[in-house]
Amino acid sequence: MRDPDAAPVRLADYRPPAWTVEAVDLVFELDREESEVEAVLALRCDVPGAPLRLDGEALALRWLELDGRRLAVDEFHLTNEGLEVFPAQGLARCRLRSRVGLRPAANTRLEGLYASGRLLLTQCEAEGFRRISFFIDRPDVLARWRTTLRAERARYPVLLAGGNRISERVLEDGRHEAVWENPHPTPCYLFALAAGPMARVSKRLTGADSREIELNVWVEGEDPEPCRYALGAVERALRWDEQRFGRCYDLGVFNVVAAQDFTMGAMENKGLNIFNARYILADERSATDADFLAIESVVGHEYFHNWSGNRVTLRDWFQLSLKEGLTVFRDQEFTADLHSRDLKRIEDVRLLRGRQFAEDAGALAHPVRPAEYREINNFYTLTVYEKGAEIIRMLHTRLGEAAFRAGMDRYFSEHDGRAATLEDFYAAHSAASGVDCRDMLAWYAQAGTPVLAVERHFDAEHGRFELRIEQRPPANVPGAGPLPIPLRFALLDAFGHALPPPAVHDAEAMPGGGLLLRHARHVLRWEGLAAEPLPVLNLGFSAPVRLELAYTALERGRLVREARDGFARWDALQALALEVLLDRAGARPAPAPAEAEAALFAALGALLGDAAAHPAFVAECFVLPDIDTLADAVPVADPLALVAAREALLERLAETHAEALAARFAALEAAAGGGLADAAMAARRLRHALLPLITRRDGGAAARALFAGARGMDERFAALRALLHAGVEGAEAARVRFAAEFADDPLVTDKWIGLVATRPRPEALEAVQALMATPLWLPANPNRVRALLGGFARSNPAAFHRADGAGYRLVAEQVALLDAINPQVAARLLGAFEGLPRWAPAFAGRARAALAPLRQGERSRDVAELLARLPA
Ligand code: TRP
Ligand code: ZN
């Protein structure tokens, strides 16, 4: 293991590689216990006289050959981190041949070559390839790849690697071989192989550029049918990228493999994407609507990386958001174009404001492009992905679709087959649009969420209205300079009509409407108004900022009714709910007046009774701000007080609208039976948002009926959640039945385990511990760890923050155990403590005490780096 205390890697220290790999020829002798890898690297030296150093970790070196000559042990230097080859120094080119041994079955890190079930798989991003072969493991070394896989035919009937398959043959003694070639220059983090007994669904199609393409989605075993939906999603993604971005697929085959053991969501390896099975396998019996939508979105994400990440890759890992933020933006647009733009925006902003804002305000806050890191795996965060996507979205808002598309085309063509930086990206957009948008780069350098404080002034006598806008630095980054903010807004007159843009302002108008604010202060002025207008700011969440603008409860109620787009209406309702909740939690200096709660309930009641309102939209309105969002809105958070306030408000809401809730739930029953059509999903979304409220009043009758008569997993799971979380009669019986019926399906088992872990009661802790004492506890399976401990730590504030500190201790103890198995999984779990600096002193004290023992033992670089950033 590398030294956790070694100096950090710094962006400022970047140097181009002294040596590069032009071509790689790999031969694998695959076996789960003991695999062998022979690699021939065609190396070129670009800095004459530079030593040849290769990365390599946990490799059993058998021998080395340089230009056909076996090297003696004193001709190279081998360490825990790699290899230096002395006789290569001074050469302009050479061929290095190495043979190493690997132990896939013992690889619980799931990085490099590992076993999952009967499959052998690889995961190389970010720095996993060095666990497969000696290599120059950095993203700006782009090589051409040829991969030969050999294995026993009976155990490994399917042999897949990146690129196109160029040959296949049977060998002696029951073995066989497949050779794959990837003609596109590709860094090693995009290398992949998959071998074992797999079945596939498949489709042939012709790309917009007339290329014949075979799409395959593979899963372990004999039954590929659960891959059917994912295959459709691949095809939709491919067509969408052709149409919206003019990007075509560039190989003859696109393979996707589902893996039961996988650390993250999925991986965009060139020509061979490997996915967490939960983002592939789905049918109506075993997957919820949310699962289907997540599959489509992740399939799209990985597919879109083929251009944003693979054809144009990263110069170094500091540029991570260049591929991730951009690709999240692309997958968001894919979902918005295919389904509902308003709903997608609501979901994304909910995640951003709930989780990313919290990350950006907490102990682990970092800029989208950090200046340094110890372990790059710790930077695959909401900030790099979601805030990164928001920055791209701001660029899109600023330039408009046509200029943005021209900038993307220019970026892709200028950097095709190369490794790029964020500067390259903004230079391409500036050149294509004629708008110098390189000032957006400031967003990447500064952590924290900027504040827009807005005051309004109406001079009735002169009919003059002003918005005085001040941009303040994030609370945790004092002194940060103003960032360019594309602000979309509207002014509503007394009749709810939108007024024209301001007559006077000192900002730059954007082509699609709205203004680009560049300074700390701006004044926007309207003249000749008969009455005071009602402003709506940050329409569509045009910038990821905290907006401080005081409204009365009545005004917020008007916005919920009259704002033009769904997002603004939802946003006004959330703001109202937030105000009421914070007041109830005593977390507000000045109590919100009683009319705030009345306005909230009136707005929700009106939505409930409005048969014309889109059911999915109403559902989103009934999802009140979560604890992360509440905690984020106050300087010091008492998590249990926030939980109690939310509980009490939900109780009141259930009581106030009891009849209307039941009526709307019943009215949607027929529509909810329509399979996977968008309208049926919307009906279910609303029914299932209302069900927990109904369950508070009816003792579980509606939920039990839904469970008994469920027409698919979406209904069954919603019913089970309502029953288990309310702890009503029949809950345990339903859980036992559900668990037994799906005992052989690990993904569905994760679902009910997740419900147990998130039951909003302090006793959920004992339930989690009880499960950990059964064979269902699989600490080496990341999905199971996430379902049980991730759910507990991240989505069960009532138990995690328990007053006796037992929740914190459980998680801290498990971080220590998991760290020895899979450091990435352990580090992610530790992230549950990121809010610690802003927890009320009693909570923070208990959390620090729980973390103290973790600081003693030997830790991975992943966990050590996060521990160092959490307050001791
Ligand atoms: N590049 C992947 C994506 O966002 C995510 C990823 C990074 C990953 N590191 C990983 C996936 C490690 C699995 C394991 O699409
Ligand atoms: Zn990605």
PDB file of C-alpha atoms in Angstrom, residues 423-632:
ATOM      1  CA  GLU A 423      -8.979  25.841 -20.308  1.00  0.00           C
ATOM      2  CA  ASP A 424      -9.123  24.064 -23.683  1.00  0.00           C
ATOM      3  CA  PHE A 425     -12.858  23.604 -23.297  1.00  0.00           C
ATOM      4  CA  TYR A 426     -13.584  27.254 -22.532  1.00  0.00           C
ATOM      5  CA  ALA A 427     -11.179  28.411 -25.234  1.00  0.00           C
ATOM      6  CA  ALA A 428     -13.068  26.327 -27.806  1.00  0.00           C
ATOM      7  CA  HIS A 429     -16.399  27.777 -26.663  1.00  0.00           C
ATOM      8  CA  SER A 430     -15.024  31.321 -26.666  1.00  0.00           C
ATOM      9  CA  ALA A 431     -13.626  30.936 -30.175  1.00  0.00           C
ATOM     10  CA  ALA A 432     -16.806  29.377 -31.562  1.00  0.00           C
ATOM     11  CA  SER A 433     -19.216  31.885 -30.026  1.00  0.00           C
ATOM     12  CA  GLY A 434     -17.149  35.041 -30.105  1.00  0.00           C
ATOM     13  CA  VAL A 435     -18.072  35.476 -26.439  1.00  0.00           C
ATOM     14  CA  ASP A 436     -15.095  35.275 -24.131  1.00  0.00           C
ATOM     15  CA  CYS A 437     -16.482  32.902 -21.548  1.00  0.00           C
ATOM     16  CA  ARG A 438     -13.177  31.928 -19.945  1.00  0.00           C
ATOM     17  CA  ASP A 439     -14.292  33.876 -16.871  1.00  0.00           C
ATOM     18  CA  MET A 440     -16.404  30.786 -16.076  1.00  0.00           C
ATOM     19  CA  LEU A 441     -13.167  29.068 -15.035  1.00  0.00           C
ATOM     20  CA  ALA A 442     -13.335  30.980 -11.749  1.00  0.00           C
ATOM     21  CA  TRP A 443     -16.244  28.706 -10.787  1.00  0.00           C
ATOM     22  CA  TYR A 444     -13.859  25.733 -10.811  1.00  0.00           C
ATOM     23  CA  ALA A 445     -11.307  27.257  -8.489  1.00  0.00           C
ATOM     24  CA  GLN A 446     -13.432  28.271  -5.549  1.00  0.00           C
ATOM     25  CA  ALA A 447     -15.256  26.036  -3.066  1.00  0.00           C
ATOM     26  CA  GLY A 448     -18.562  26.928  -1.440  1.00  0.00           C
ATOM     27  CA  THR A 449     -21.918  28.187  -2.643  1.00  0.00           C
ATOM     28  CA  PRO A 450     -22.150  31.915  -3.412  1.00  0.00           C
ATOM     29  CA  VAL A 451     -25.034  33.916  -1.957  1.00  0.00           C
ATOM     30  CA  LEU A 452     -27.203  36.308  -3.923  1.00  0.00           C
ATOM     31  CA  ALA A 453     -28.787  38.724  -1.471  1.00  0.00           C
ATOM     32  CA  VAL A 454     -31.553  40.669  -3.141  1.00  0.00           C
ATOM     33  CA  GLU A 455     -33.494  43.685  -1.925  1.00  0.00           C
ATOM     34  CA  ARG A 456     -36.446  45.143  -3.710  1.00  0.00           C
ATOM     35  CA  HIS A 457     -37.536  48.762  -3.701  1.00  0.00           C
ATOM     36  CA  PHE A 458     -40.714  50.179  -5.105  1.00  0.00           C
ATOM     37  CA  ASP A 459     -41.232  53.871  -5.537  1.00  0.00           C
ATOM     38  CA  ALA A 460     -45.006  54.057  -6.010  1.00  0.00           C
ATOM     39  CA  GLU A 461     -44.988  57.717  -6.857  1.00  0.00           C
ATOM     40  CA  HIS A 462     -42.743  57.271  -9.914  1.00  0.00           C
ATOM     41  CA  GLY A 463     -43.751  53.704 -10.721  1.00  0.00           C
ATOM     42  CA  ARG A 464     -40.106  52.720 -10.321  1.00  0.00           C
ATOM     43  CA  PHE A 465     -39.058  49.254  -9.187  1.00  0.00           C
ATOM     44  CA  GLU A 466     -35.533  48.175  -8.344  1.00  0.00           C
ATOM     45  CA  LEU A 467     -33.823  44.921  -7.575  1.00  0.00           C
ATOM     46  CA  ARG A 468     -30.580  45.518  -5.715  1.00  0.00           C
ATOM     47  CA  ILE A 469     -28.498  42.407  -5.988  1.00  0.00           C
ATOM     48  CA  GLU A 470     -25.408  41.700  -3.974  1.00  0.00           C
ATOM     49  CA  GLN A 471     -23.220  38.653  -4.516  1.00  0.00           C
ATOM     50  CA  ARG A 472     -21.633  37.551  -1.235  1.00  0.00           C
ATOM     51  CA  PRO A 473     -18.907  34.947  -0.908  1.00  0.00           C
ATOM     52  CA  PRO A 474     -19.821  31.551   0.538  1.00  0.00           C
ATOM     53  CA  ALA A 475     -19.892  31.555   4.349  1.00  0.00           C
ATOM     54  CA  ASN A 476     -17.045  29.018   4.457  1.00  0.00           C
ATOM     55  CA  VAL A 477     -14.903  30.823   1.848  1.00  0.00           C
ATOM     56  CA  PRO A 478     -14.750  34.409   3.080  1.00  0.00           C
ATOM     57  CA  GLY A 479     -13.051  36.807   0.721  1.00  0.00           C
ATOM     58  CA  ALA A 480     -13.907  34.830  -2.418  1.00  0.00           C
ATOM     59  CA  GLY A 481     -14.366  37.117  -5.401  1.00  0.00           C
ATOM     60  CA  PRO A 482     -17.611  37.558  -7.348  1.00  0.00           C
ATOM     61  CA  LEU A 483     -18.306  34.859  -9.962  1.00  0.00           C
ATOM     62  CA  PRO A 484     -20.107  35.352 -13.288  1.00  0.00           C
ATOM     63  CA  ILE A 485     -23.747  34.499 -12.667  1.00  0.00           C
ATOM     64  CA  PRO A 486     -26.264  33.997 -15.453  1.00  0.00           C
ATOM     65  CA  LEU A 487     -29.492  35.065 -13.824  1.00  0.00           C
ATOM     66  CA  ARG A 488     -32.864  34.328 -15.353  1.00  0.00           C
ATOM     67  CA  PHE A 489     -35.809  36.056 -13.749  1.00  0.00           C
ATOM     68  CA  ALA A 490     -39.335  37.306 -14.326  1.00  0.00           C
ATOM     69  CA  LEU A 491     -41.501  40.057 -12.929  1.00  0.00           C
ATOM     70  CA  LEU A 492     -45.175  39.294 -12.502  1.00  0.00           C
ATOM     71  CA  ASP A 493     -47.765  42.039 -12.557  1.00  0.00           C
ATOM     72  CA  ALA A 494     -50.949  41.959 -10.493  1.00  0.00           C
ATOM     73  CA  PHE A 495     -52.570  39.666 -13.038  1.00  0.00           C
ATOM     74  CA  GLY A 496     -49.705  37.216 -13.106  1.00  0.00           C
ATOM     75  CA  HIS A 497     -48.457  38.430 -16.488  1.00  0.00           C
ATOM     76  CA  ALA A 498     -44.743  38.734 -17.109  1.00  0.00           C
ATOM     77  CA  LEU A 499     -43.340  42.245 -17.520  1.00  0.00           C
ATOM     78  CA  PRO A 500     -40.642  43.159 -20.055  1.00  0.00           C
ATOM     79  CA  PRO A 501     -36.951  43.162 -19.017  1.00  0.00           C
ATOM     80  CA  PRO A 502     -35.570  46.050 -16.942  1.00  0.00           C
ATOM     81  CA  ALA A 503     -35.144  49.404 -18.609  1.00  0.00           C
ATOM     82  CA  VAL A 504     -31.909  50.136 -16.803  1.00  0.00           C
ATOM     83  CA  HIS A 505     -29.234  47.745 -15.665  1.00  0.00           C
ATOM     84  CA  ASP A 506     -25.480  47.392 -15.576  1.00  0.00           C
ATOM     85  CA  ALA A 507     -25.235  43.754 -16.615  1.00  0.00           C
ATOM     86  CA  GLU A 508     -24.808  41.909 -19.889  1.00  0.00           C
ATOM     87  CA  ALA A 509     -27.961  40.630 -21.609  1.00  0.00           C
ATOM     88  CA  MET A 510     -27.887  36.946 -22.570  1.00  0.00           C
ATOM     89  CA  PRO A 511     -29.242  35.759 -25.942  1.00  0.00           C
ATOM     90  CA  GLY A 512     -31.894  33.496 -24.449  1.00  0.00           C
ATOM     91  CA  GLY A 513     -33.041  36.115 -21.914  1.00  0.00           C
ATOM     92  CA  GLY A 514     -31.751  37.015 -18.474  1.00  0.00           C
ATOM     93  CA  LEU A 515     -28.621  38.869 -17.454  1.00  0.00           C
ATOM     94  CA  LEU A 516     -25.053  37.911 -16.774  1.00  0.00           C
ATOM     95  CA  LEU A 517     -24.010  39.414 -13.430  1.00  0.00           C
ATOM     96  CA  ARG A 518     -20.291  39.902 -13.131  1.00  0.00           C
ATOM     97  CA  HIS A 519     -19.905  42.211 -10.177  1.00  0.00           C
ATOM     98  CA  ALA A 520     -20.518  42.097  -6.449  1.00  0.00           C
ATOM     99  CA  ARG A 521     -23.393  44.573  -6.850  1.00  0.00           C
ATOM    100  CA  HIS A 522     -25.979  45.128  -9.539  1.00  0.00           C
ATOM    101  CA  VAL A 523     -29.098  47.234  -9.732  1.00  0.00           C
ATOM    102  CA  LEU A 524     -31.915  46.365 -12.147  1.00  0.00           C
ATOM    103  CA  ARG A 525     -34.543  49.044 -12.619  1.00  0.00           C
ATOM    104  CA  TRP A 526     -38.013  49.055 -14.170  1.00  0.00           C
ATOM    105  CA  GLU A 527     -39.895  52.255 -14.902  1.00  0.00           C
ATOM    106  CA  GLY A 528     -43.483  53.228 -15.399  1.00  0.00           C
ATOM    107  CA  LEU A 529     -45.121  50.473 -13.385  1.00  0.00           C
ATOM    108  CA  ALA A 530     -48.661  51.007 -12.115  1.00  0.00           C
ATOM    109  CA  ALA A 531     -48.243  48.702  -9.153  1.00  0.00           C
ATOM    110  CA  GLU A 532     -45.503  46.849  -7.351  1.00  0.00           C
ATOM    111  CA  PRO A 533     -44.592  43.707  -9.300  1.00  0.00           C
ATOM    112  CA  LEU A 534     -43.665  40.316  -7.856  1.00  0.00           C
ATOM    113  CA  PRO A 535     -40.196  39.156  -8.906  1.00  0.00           C
ATOM    114  CA  VAL A 536     -39.177  35.514  -9.422  1.00  0.00           C
ATOM    115  CA  LEU A 537     -35.431  35.072  -9.437  1.00  0.00           C
ATOM    116  CA  ASN A 538     -33.090  32.347 -10.583  1.00  0.00           C
ATOM    117  CA  LEU A 539     -35.688  30.797 -12.880  1.00  0.00           C
ATOM    118  CA  GLY A 540     -34.919  27.186 -13.651  1.00  0.00           C
ATOM    119  CA  PHE A 541     -32.136  27.511 -11.089  1.00  0.00           C
ATOM    120  CA  SER A 542     -30.054  29.309 -13.704  1.00  0.00           C
ATOM    121  CA  ALA A 543     -27.123  29.545 -11.243  1.00  0.00           C
ATOM    122  CA  PRO A 544     -26.191  27.260  -8.323  1.00  0.00           C
ATOM    123  CA  VAL A 545     -26.399  29.939  -5.640  1.00  0.00           C
ATOM    124  CA  ARG A 546     -28.259  30.545  -2.415  1.00  0.00           C
ATOM    125  CA  LEU A 547     -30.877  33.166  -3.035  1.00  0.00           C
ATOM    126  CA  GLU A 548     -31.770  35.438  -0.147  1.00  0.00           C
ATOM    127  CA  LEU A 549     -34.908  37.335  -0.986  1.00  0.00           C
ATOM    128  CA  ALA A 550     -37.579  37.915   1.640  1.00  0.00           C
ATOM    129  CA  TYR A 551     -41.130  37.159   0.606  1.00  0.00           C
ATOM    130  CA  THR A 552     -44.302  37.195   2.612  1.00  0.00           C
ATOM    131  CA  ALA A 553     -46.213  33.970   2.916  1.00  0.00           C
ATOM    132  CA  LEU A 554     -48.897  35.464   0.705  1.00  0.00           C
ATOM    133  CA  GLU A 555     -46.396  36.271  -2.002  1.00  0.00           C
ATOM    134  CA  ARG A 556     -44.969  32.792  -1.904  1.00  0.00           C
ATOM    135  CA  GLY A 557     -48.478  31.425  -2.196  1.00  0.00           C
ATOM    136  CA  ARG A 558     -48.994  33.596  -5.281  1.00  0.00           C
ATOM    137  CA  LEU A 559     -45.777  32.312  -6.802  1.00  0.00           C
ATOM    138  CA  VAL A 560     -46.871  28.702  -6.294  1.00  0.00           C
ATOM    139  CA  ARG A 561     -50.060  29.525  -8.212  1.00  0.00           C
ATOM    140  CA  GLU A 562     -48.885  32.021 -10.795  1.00  0.00           C
ATOM    141  CA  ALA A 563     -45.251  31.453 -11.690  1.00  0.00           C
ATOM    142  CA  ARG A 564     -44.864  30.436 -15.310  1.00  0.00           C
ATOM    143  CA  ASP A 565     -42.873  27.238 -15.119  1.00  0.00           C
ATOM    144  CA  GLY A 566     -43.187  24.171 -12.973  1.00  0.00           C
ATOM    145  CA  PHE A 567     -39.760  24.605 -11.515  1.00  0.00           C
ATOM    146  CA  ALA A 568     -40.493  28.097 -10.156  1.00  0.00           C
ATOM    147  CA  ARG A 569     -43.780  26.955  -8.656  1.00  0.00           C
ATOM    148  CA  TRP A 570     -42.151  23.965  -6.990  1.00  0.00           C
ATOM    149  CA  ASP A 571     -39.308  26.159  -5.792  1.00  0.00           C
ATOM    150  CA  ALA A 572     -41.693  28.678  -4.188  1.00  0.00           C
ATOM    151  CA  LEU A 573     -43.478  25.858  -2.422  1.00  0.00           C
ATOM    152  CA  GLN A 574     -40.227  24.388  -1.134  1.00  0.00           C
ATOM    153  CA  ALA A 575     -39.168  27.791   0.170  1.00  0.00           C
ATOM    154  CA  LEU A 576     -42.439  28.131   2.010  1.00  0.00           C
ATOM    155  CA  ALA A 577     -42.097  24.658   3.509  1.00  0.00           C
ATOM    156  CA  LEU A 578     -38.513  25.384   4.505  1.00  0.00           C
ATOM    157  CA  GLU A 579     -39.578  28.519   6.341  1.00  0.00           C
ATOM    158  CA  VAL A 580     -42.320  26.673   8.221  1.00  0.00           C
ATOM    159  CA  LEU A 581     -40.052  23.749   9.111  1.00  0.00           C
ATOM    160  CA  LEU A 582     -37.235  25.923  10.381  1.00  0.00           C
ATOM    161  CA  ASP A 583     -39.695  27.864  12.466  1.00  0.00           C
ATOM    162  CA  ARG A 584     -41.088  24.676  13.965  1.00  0.00           C
ATOM    163  CA  ALA A 585     -37.564  23.495  14.758  1.00  0.00           C
ATOM    164  CA  GLY A 586     -36.899  26.765  16.555  1.00  0.00           C
ATOM    165  CA  ALA A 587     -34.043  27.284  14.128  1.00  0.00           C
ATOM    166  CA  ARG A 588     -35.154  30.738  13.035  1.00  0.00           C
ATOM    167  CA  PRO A 589     -34.355  33.916  14.854  1.00  0.00           C
ATOM    168  CA  ALA A 590     -37.785  35.370  14.095  1.00  0.00           C
ATOM    169  CA  PRO A 591     -40.726  32.978  14.125  1.00  0.00           C
ATOM    170  CA  ALA A 592     -42.534  32.615  10.812  1.00  0.00           C
ATOM    171  CA  PRO A 593     -46.079  33.867  11.145  1.00  0.00           C
ATOM    172  CA  ALA A 594     -48.913  31.382  11.383  1.00  0.00           C
ATOM    173  CA  GLU A 595     -50.001  32.353   7.897  1.00  0.00           C
ATOM    174  CA  ALA A 596     -46.908  30.667   6.471  1.00  0.00           C
ATOM    175  CA  GLU A 597     -48.145  27.252   7.520  1.00  0.00           C
ATOM    176  CA  ALA A 598     -51.642  28.140   6.400  1.00  0.00           C
ATOM    177  CA  ALA A 599     -50.316  29.250   3.004  1.00  0.00           C
ATOM    178  CA  LEU A 600     -48.321  26.030   2.660  1.00  0.00           C
ATOM    179  CA  PHE A 601     -51.279  23.821   3.470  1.00  0.00           C
ATOM    180  CA  ALA A 602     -53.537  25.851   1.209  1.00  0.00           C
ATOM    181  CA  ALA A 603     -51.096  25.517  -1.680  1.00  0.00           C
ATOM    182  CA  LEU A 604     -50.733  21.776  -1.174  1.00  0.00           C
ATOM    183  CA  GLY A 605     -54.495  21.394  -0.794  1.00  0.00           C
ATOM    184  CA  ALA A 606     -55.081  23.276  -4.038  1.00  0.00           C
ATOM    185  CA  LEU A 607     -52.589  21.071  -5.880  1.00  0.00           C
ATOM    186  CA  LEU A 608     -54.266  17.981  -4.498  1.00  0.00           C
ATOM    187  CA  GLY A 609     -57.655  19.072  -5.707  1.00  0.00           C
ATOM    188  CA  ASP A 610     -56.442  20.262  -9.108  1.00  0.00           C
ATOM    189  CA  ALA A 611     -57.194  17.398 -11.473  1.00  0.00           C
ATOM    190  CA  ALA A 612     -55.416  19.307 -14.262  1.00  0.00           C
ATOM    191  CA  ALA A 613     -52.114  19.497 -12.382  1.00  0.00           C
ATOM    192  CA  HIS A 614     -49.561  16.988 -13.629  1.00  0.00           C
ATOM    193  CA  PRO A 615     -49.496  14.176 -11.042  1.00  0.00           C
ATOM    194  CA  ALA A 616     -45.707  13.819 -11.095  1.00  0.00           C
ATOM    195  CA  PHE A 617     -45.344  17.533 -10.466  1.00  0.00           C
ATOM    196  CA  VAL A 618     -47.773  17.401  -7.554  1.00  0.00           C
ATOM    197  CA  ALA A 619     -45.807  14.445  -6.200  1.00  0.00           C
ATOM    198  CA  GLU A 620     -42.617  16.507  -6.193  1.00  0.00           C
ATOM    199  CA  CYS A 621     -44.428  19.257  -4.328  1.00  0.00           C
ATOM    200  CA  PHE A 622     -45.446  16.806  -1.625  1.00  0.00           C
ATOM    201  CA  VAL A 623     -41.830  15.793  -1.049  1.00  0.00           C
ATOM    202  CA  LEU A 624     -40.923  18.374   1.590  1.00  0.00           C
ATOM    203  CA  PRO A 625     -37.330  19.560   2.064  1.00  0.00           C
ATOM    204  CA  ASP A 626     -35.206  16.799   3.579  1.00  0.00           C
ATOM    205  CA  ILE A 627     -33.002  17.087   6.640  1.00  0.00           C
ATOM    206  CA  ASP A 628     -29.909  17.876   4.560  1.00  0.00           C
ATOM    207  CA  THR A 629     -31.680  20.827   3.002  1.00  0.00           C
ATOM    208  CA  LEU A 630     -32.922  22.032   6.388  1.00  0.00           C
ATOM    209  CA  ALA A 631     -29.528  21.618   8.050  1.00  0.00           C
ATOM    210  CA  ASP A 632     -27.966  23.508   5.183  1.00  0.00           C
TER     211      ASP A 632
END
